[in-house]
mmCIF file of C-alpha atoms in Angstrom:
data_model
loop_
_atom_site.group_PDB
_atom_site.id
_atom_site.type_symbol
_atom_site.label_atom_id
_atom_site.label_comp_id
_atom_site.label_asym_id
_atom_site.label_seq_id
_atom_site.Cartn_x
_atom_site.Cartn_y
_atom_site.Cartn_z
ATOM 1 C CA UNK A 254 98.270 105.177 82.450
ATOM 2 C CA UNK A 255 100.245 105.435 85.905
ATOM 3 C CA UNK A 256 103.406 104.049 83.924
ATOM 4 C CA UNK A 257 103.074 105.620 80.540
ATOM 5 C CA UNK A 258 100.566 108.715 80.604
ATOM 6 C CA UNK A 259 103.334 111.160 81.780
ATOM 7 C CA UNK A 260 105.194 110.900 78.826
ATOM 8 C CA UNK A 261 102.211 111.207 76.582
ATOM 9 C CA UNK A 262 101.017 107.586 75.686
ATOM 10 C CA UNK A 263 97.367 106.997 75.522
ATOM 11 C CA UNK A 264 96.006 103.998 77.261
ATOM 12 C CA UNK A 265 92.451 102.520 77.603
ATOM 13 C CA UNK A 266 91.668 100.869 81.024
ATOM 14 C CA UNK A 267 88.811 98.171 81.155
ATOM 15 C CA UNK A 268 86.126 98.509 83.121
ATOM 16 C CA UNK A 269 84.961 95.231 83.924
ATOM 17 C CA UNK A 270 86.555 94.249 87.228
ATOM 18 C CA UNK A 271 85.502 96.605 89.897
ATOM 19 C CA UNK A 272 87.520 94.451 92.521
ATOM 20 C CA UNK A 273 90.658 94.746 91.252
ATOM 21 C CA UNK A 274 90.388 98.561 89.880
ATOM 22 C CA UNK A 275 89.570 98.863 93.857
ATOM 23 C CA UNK A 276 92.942 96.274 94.750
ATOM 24 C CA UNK A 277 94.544 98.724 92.145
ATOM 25 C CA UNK A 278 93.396 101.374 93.958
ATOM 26 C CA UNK A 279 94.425 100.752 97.233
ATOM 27 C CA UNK A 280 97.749 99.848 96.264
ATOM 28 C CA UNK A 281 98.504 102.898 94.176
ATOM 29 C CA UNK A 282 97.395 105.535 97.282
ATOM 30 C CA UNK A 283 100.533 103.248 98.835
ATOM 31 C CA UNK A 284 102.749 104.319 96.130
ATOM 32 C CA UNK A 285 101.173 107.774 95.964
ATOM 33 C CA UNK A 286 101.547 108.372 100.220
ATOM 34 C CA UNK A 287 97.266 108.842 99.848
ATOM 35 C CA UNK A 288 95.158 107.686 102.671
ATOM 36 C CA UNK A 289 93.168 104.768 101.443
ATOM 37 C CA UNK A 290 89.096 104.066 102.474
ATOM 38 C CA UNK A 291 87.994 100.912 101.174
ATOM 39 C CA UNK A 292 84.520 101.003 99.445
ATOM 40 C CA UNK A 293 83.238 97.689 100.257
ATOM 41 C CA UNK A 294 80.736 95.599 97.889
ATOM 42 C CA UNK A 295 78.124 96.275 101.402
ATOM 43 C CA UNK A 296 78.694 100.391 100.628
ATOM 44 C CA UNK A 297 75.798 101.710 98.457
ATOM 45 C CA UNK A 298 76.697 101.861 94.258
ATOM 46 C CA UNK A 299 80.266 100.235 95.134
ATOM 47 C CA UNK A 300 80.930 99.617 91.802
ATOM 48 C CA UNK A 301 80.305 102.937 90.037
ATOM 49 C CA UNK A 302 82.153 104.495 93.551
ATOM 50 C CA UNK A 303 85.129 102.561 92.856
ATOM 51 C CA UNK A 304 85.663 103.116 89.464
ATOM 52 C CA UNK A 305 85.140 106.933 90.053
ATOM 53 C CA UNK A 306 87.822 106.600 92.705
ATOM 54 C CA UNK A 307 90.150 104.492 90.718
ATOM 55 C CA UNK A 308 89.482 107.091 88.375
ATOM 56 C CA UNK A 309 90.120 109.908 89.738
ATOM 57 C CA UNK A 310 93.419 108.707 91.086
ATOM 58 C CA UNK A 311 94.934 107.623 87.907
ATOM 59 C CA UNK A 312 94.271 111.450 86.659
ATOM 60 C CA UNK A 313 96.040 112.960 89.911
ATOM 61 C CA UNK A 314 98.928 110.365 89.285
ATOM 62 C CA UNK A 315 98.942 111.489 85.789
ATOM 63 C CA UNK A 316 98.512 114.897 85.680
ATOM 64 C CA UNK A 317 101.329 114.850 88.861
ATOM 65 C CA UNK A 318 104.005 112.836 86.824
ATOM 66 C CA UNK A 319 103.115 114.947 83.833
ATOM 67 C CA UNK A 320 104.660 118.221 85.588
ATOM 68 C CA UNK A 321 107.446 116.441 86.540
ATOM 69 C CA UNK A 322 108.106 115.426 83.099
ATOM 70 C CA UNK A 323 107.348 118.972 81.884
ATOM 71 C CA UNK A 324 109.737 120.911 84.681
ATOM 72 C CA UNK A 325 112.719 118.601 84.171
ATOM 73 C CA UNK A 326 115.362 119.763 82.453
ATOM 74 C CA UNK A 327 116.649 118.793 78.628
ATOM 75 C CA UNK A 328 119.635 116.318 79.647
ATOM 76 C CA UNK A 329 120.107 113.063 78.316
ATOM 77 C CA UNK A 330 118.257 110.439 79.936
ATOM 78 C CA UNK A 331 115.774 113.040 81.972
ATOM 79 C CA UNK A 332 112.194 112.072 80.921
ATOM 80 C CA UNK A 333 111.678 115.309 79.182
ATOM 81 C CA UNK A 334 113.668 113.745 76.561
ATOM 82 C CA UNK A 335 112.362 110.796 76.779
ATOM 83 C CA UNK A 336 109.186 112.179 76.052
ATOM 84 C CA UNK A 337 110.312 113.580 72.498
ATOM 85 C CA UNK A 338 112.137 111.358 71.540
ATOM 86 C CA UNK A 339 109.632 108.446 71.735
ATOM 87 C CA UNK A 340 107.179 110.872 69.329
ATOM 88 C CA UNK A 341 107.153 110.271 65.881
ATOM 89 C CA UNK A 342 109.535 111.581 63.268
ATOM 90 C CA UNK A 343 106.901 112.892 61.170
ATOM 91 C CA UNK A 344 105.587 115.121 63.998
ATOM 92 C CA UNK A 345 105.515 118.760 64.161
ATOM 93 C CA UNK A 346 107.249 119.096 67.776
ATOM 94 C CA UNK A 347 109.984 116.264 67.122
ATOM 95 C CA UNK A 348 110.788 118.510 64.499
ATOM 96 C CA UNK A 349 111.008 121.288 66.723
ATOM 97 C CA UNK A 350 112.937 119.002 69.628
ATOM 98 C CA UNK A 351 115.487 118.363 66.874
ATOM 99 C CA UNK A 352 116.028 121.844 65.992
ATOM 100 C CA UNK A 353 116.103 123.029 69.370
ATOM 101 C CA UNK A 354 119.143 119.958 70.334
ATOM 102 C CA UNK A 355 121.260 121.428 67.388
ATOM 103 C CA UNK A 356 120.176 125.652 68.338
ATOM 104 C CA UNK A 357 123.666 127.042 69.206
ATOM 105 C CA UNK A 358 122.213 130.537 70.555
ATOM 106 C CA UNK A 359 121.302 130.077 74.359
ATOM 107 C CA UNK A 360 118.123 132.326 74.397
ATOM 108 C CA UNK A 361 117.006 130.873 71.338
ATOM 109 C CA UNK A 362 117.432 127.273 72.957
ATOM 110 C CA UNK A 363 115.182 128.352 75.969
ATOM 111 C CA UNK A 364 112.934 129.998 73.878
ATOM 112 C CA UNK A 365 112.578 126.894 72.089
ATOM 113 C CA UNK A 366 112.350 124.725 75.264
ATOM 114 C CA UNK A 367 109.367 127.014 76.660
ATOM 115 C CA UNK A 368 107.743 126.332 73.640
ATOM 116 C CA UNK A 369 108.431 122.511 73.283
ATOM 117 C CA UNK A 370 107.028 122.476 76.860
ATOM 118 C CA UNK A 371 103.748 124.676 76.034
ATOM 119 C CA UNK A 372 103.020 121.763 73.234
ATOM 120 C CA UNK A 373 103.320 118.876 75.606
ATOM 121 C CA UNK A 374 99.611 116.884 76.515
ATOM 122 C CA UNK A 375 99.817 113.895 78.866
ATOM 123 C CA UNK A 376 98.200 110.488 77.138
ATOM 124 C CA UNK A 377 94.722 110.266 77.382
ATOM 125 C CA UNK A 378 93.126 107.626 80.224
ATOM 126 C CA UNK A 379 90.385 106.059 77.869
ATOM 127 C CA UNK A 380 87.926 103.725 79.139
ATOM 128 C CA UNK A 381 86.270 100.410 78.166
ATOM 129 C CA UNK A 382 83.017 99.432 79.197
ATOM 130 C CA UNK A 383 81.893 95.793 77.485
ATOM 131 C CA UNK A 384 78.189 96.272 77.142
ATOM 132 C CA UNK A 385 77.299 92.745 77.397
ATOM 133 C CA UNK A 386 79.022 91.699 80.450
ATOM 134 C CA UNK A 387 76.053 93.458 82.269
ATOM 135 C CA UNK A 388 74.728 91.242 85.104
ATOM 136 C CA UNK A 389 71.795 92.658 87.515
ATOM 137 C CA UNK A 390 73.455 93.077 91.194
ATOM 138 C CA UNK A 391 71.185 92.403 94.417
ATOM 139 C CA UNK A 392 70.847 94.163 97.352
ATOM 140 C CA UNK A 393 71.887 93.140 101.241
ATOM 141 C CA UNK A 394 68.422 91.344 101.089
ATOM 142 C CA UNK A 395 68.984 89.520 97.723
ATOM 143 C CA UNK A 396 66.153 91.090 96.142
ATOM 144 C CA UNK A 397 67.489 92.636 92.533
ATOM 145 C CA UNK A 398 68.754 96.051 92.424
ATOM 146 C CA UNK A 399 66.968 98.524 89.385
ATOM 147 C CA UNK A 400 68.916 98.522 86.418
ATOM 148 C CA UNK A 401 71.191 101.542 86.747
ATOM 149 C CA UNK A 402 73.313 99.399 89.574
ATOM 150 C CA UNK A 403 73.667 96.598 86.608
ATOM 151 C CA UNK A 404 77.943 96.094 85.446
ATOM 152 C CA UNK A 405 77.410 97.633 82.338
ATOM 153 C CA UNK A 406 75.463 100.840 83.674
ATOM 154 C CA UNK A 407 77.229 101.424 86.826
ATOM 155 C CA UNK A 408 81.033 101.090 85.067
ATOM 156 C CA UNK A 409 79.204 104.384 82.941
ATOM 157 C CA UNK A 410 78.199 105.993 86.091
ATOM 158 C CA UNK A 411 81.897 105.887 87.082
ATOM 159 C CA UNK A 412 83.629 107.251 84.143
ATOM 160 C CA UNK A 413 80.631 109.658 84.088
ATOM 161 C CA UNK A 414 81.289 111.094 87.616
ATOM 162 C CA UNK A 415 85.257 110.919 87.200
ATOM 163 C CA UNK A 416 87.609 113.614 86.489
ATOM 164 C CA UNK A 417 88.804 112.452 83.675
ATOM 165 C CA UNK A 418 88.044 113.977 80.177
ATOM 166 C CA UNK A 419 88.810 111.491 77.494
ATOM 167 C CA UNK A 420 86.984 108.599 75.510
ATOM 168 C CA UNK A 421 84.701 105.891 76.910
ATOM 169 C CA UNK A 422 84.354 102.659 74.251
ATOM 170 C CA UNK A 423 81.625 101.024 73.953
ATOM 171 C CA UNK A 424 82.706 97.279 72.779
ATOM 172 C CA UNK A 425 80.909 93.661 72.620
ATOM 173 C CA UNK A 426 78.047 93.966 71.373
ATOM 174 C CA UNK A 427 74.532 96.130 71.561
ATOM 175 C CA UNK A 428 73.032 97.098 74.965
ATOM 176 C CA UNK A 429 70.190 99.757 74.629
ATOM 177 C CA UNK A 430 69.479 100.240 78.430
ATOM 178 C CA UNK A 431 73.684 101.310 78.700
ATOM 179 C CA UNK A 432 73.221 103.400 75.104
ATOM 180 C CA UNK A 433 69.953 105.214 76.578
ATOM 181 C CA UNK A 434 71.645 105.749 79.585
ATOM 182 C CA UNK A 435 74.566 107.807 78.286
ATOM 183 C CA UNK A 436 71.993 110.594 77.400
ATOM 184 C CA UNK A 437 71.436 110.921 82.190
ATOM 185 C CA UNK A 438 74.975 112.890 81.887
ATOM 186 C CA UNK A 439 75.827 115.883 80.901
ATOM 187 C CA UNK A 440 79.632 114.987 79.568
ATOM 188 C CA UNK A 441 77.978 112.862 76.463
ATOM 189 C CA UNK A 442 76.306 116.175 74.829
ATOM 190 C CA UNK A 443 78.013 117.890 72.334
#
């Protein structure tokens, strides 16, 4: 999503790995100039912490590069274009792109421009959680953790505390404890 969001690609990240979403994380506060804390595997919930964090950087990063996109200017190579021309031919706004390229009345064209720009949506930062890679952690005195701090659960916990607003998948197989879960937050209602 850091590389393709911004120009309105949806993506799905997998959350199985919490170390390197938090290697990921640490090196994209370096490219972002963000000051970054490590959450250690001895800090309580780790994993559902990191993923929130990894999270909820990828949507600043988007949402960031997405106004960038949206204030540049129409010139060829400037990523506004790229943007519209990398939609399909069949949509609505190409079509409106295209007739905007070829307007020869000025305030038309910026008329046009403002509203190519109103239609723009960064991609979506979709999630997936594999249900059965769900293994029960242990705490500091090896004893096993209750079940909400298992991979499967605390990867949900994540997404569920994140700023993002877009799809979680649910993929390999049937897990009822993760599937009764989803009803603890609030974002899975209708």
């Amino acid at each position: 999503p850091a590389k393709v969001a911004h120009l309105g690609i949806d993506s799905v990240i997998s959350l199985v790995d919490d170390t390197l979403i938090e290697q990921m994380r640490q090196y994209y506060c370096g490219v972002m100039g963000e000051d970054y804390v490590p959450i250690t595997k001895d800090d309580e919930d780790y994993r559902a912490r990191r993923i929130t964090a990894y999270l909820d950087l990828l949507d600043r990063i988007v949402k960031k590069k997405f106004e960038e996109v949206k204030s540049s200017c129409f010139e060829i190579g400037s990523e506004i274009t790229k943007y519209f021309e990398m939609l399909p031919e069949t949509s609505p706004i190409k079509t409106l792109y295209h007739q905007m390229l070829t307007a020869q009345d000025p305030a038309l064209k910026k008329n046009m421009q403002d509203q190519l720009r109103s239609r723009m949506r960064p991609g979506a930062i979709d999630v997936n959680i594999m249900t059965k890679l769900d293994r029960v952690q242990y705490g500091k005195d090896h004893t096993p953790l209750p079940s909400e701090f298992s991979d499967a659960l605390a990867a949900l916990r994540g997404y569920a505390q994140s700023s993002l607003n877009s799809a979680v998948i649910l993929s390999a197989g049937i897990n009822r404890k993760l599937y009764s879960y989803v009803e603890k937050f609030k974002d899975f209602y209708a």
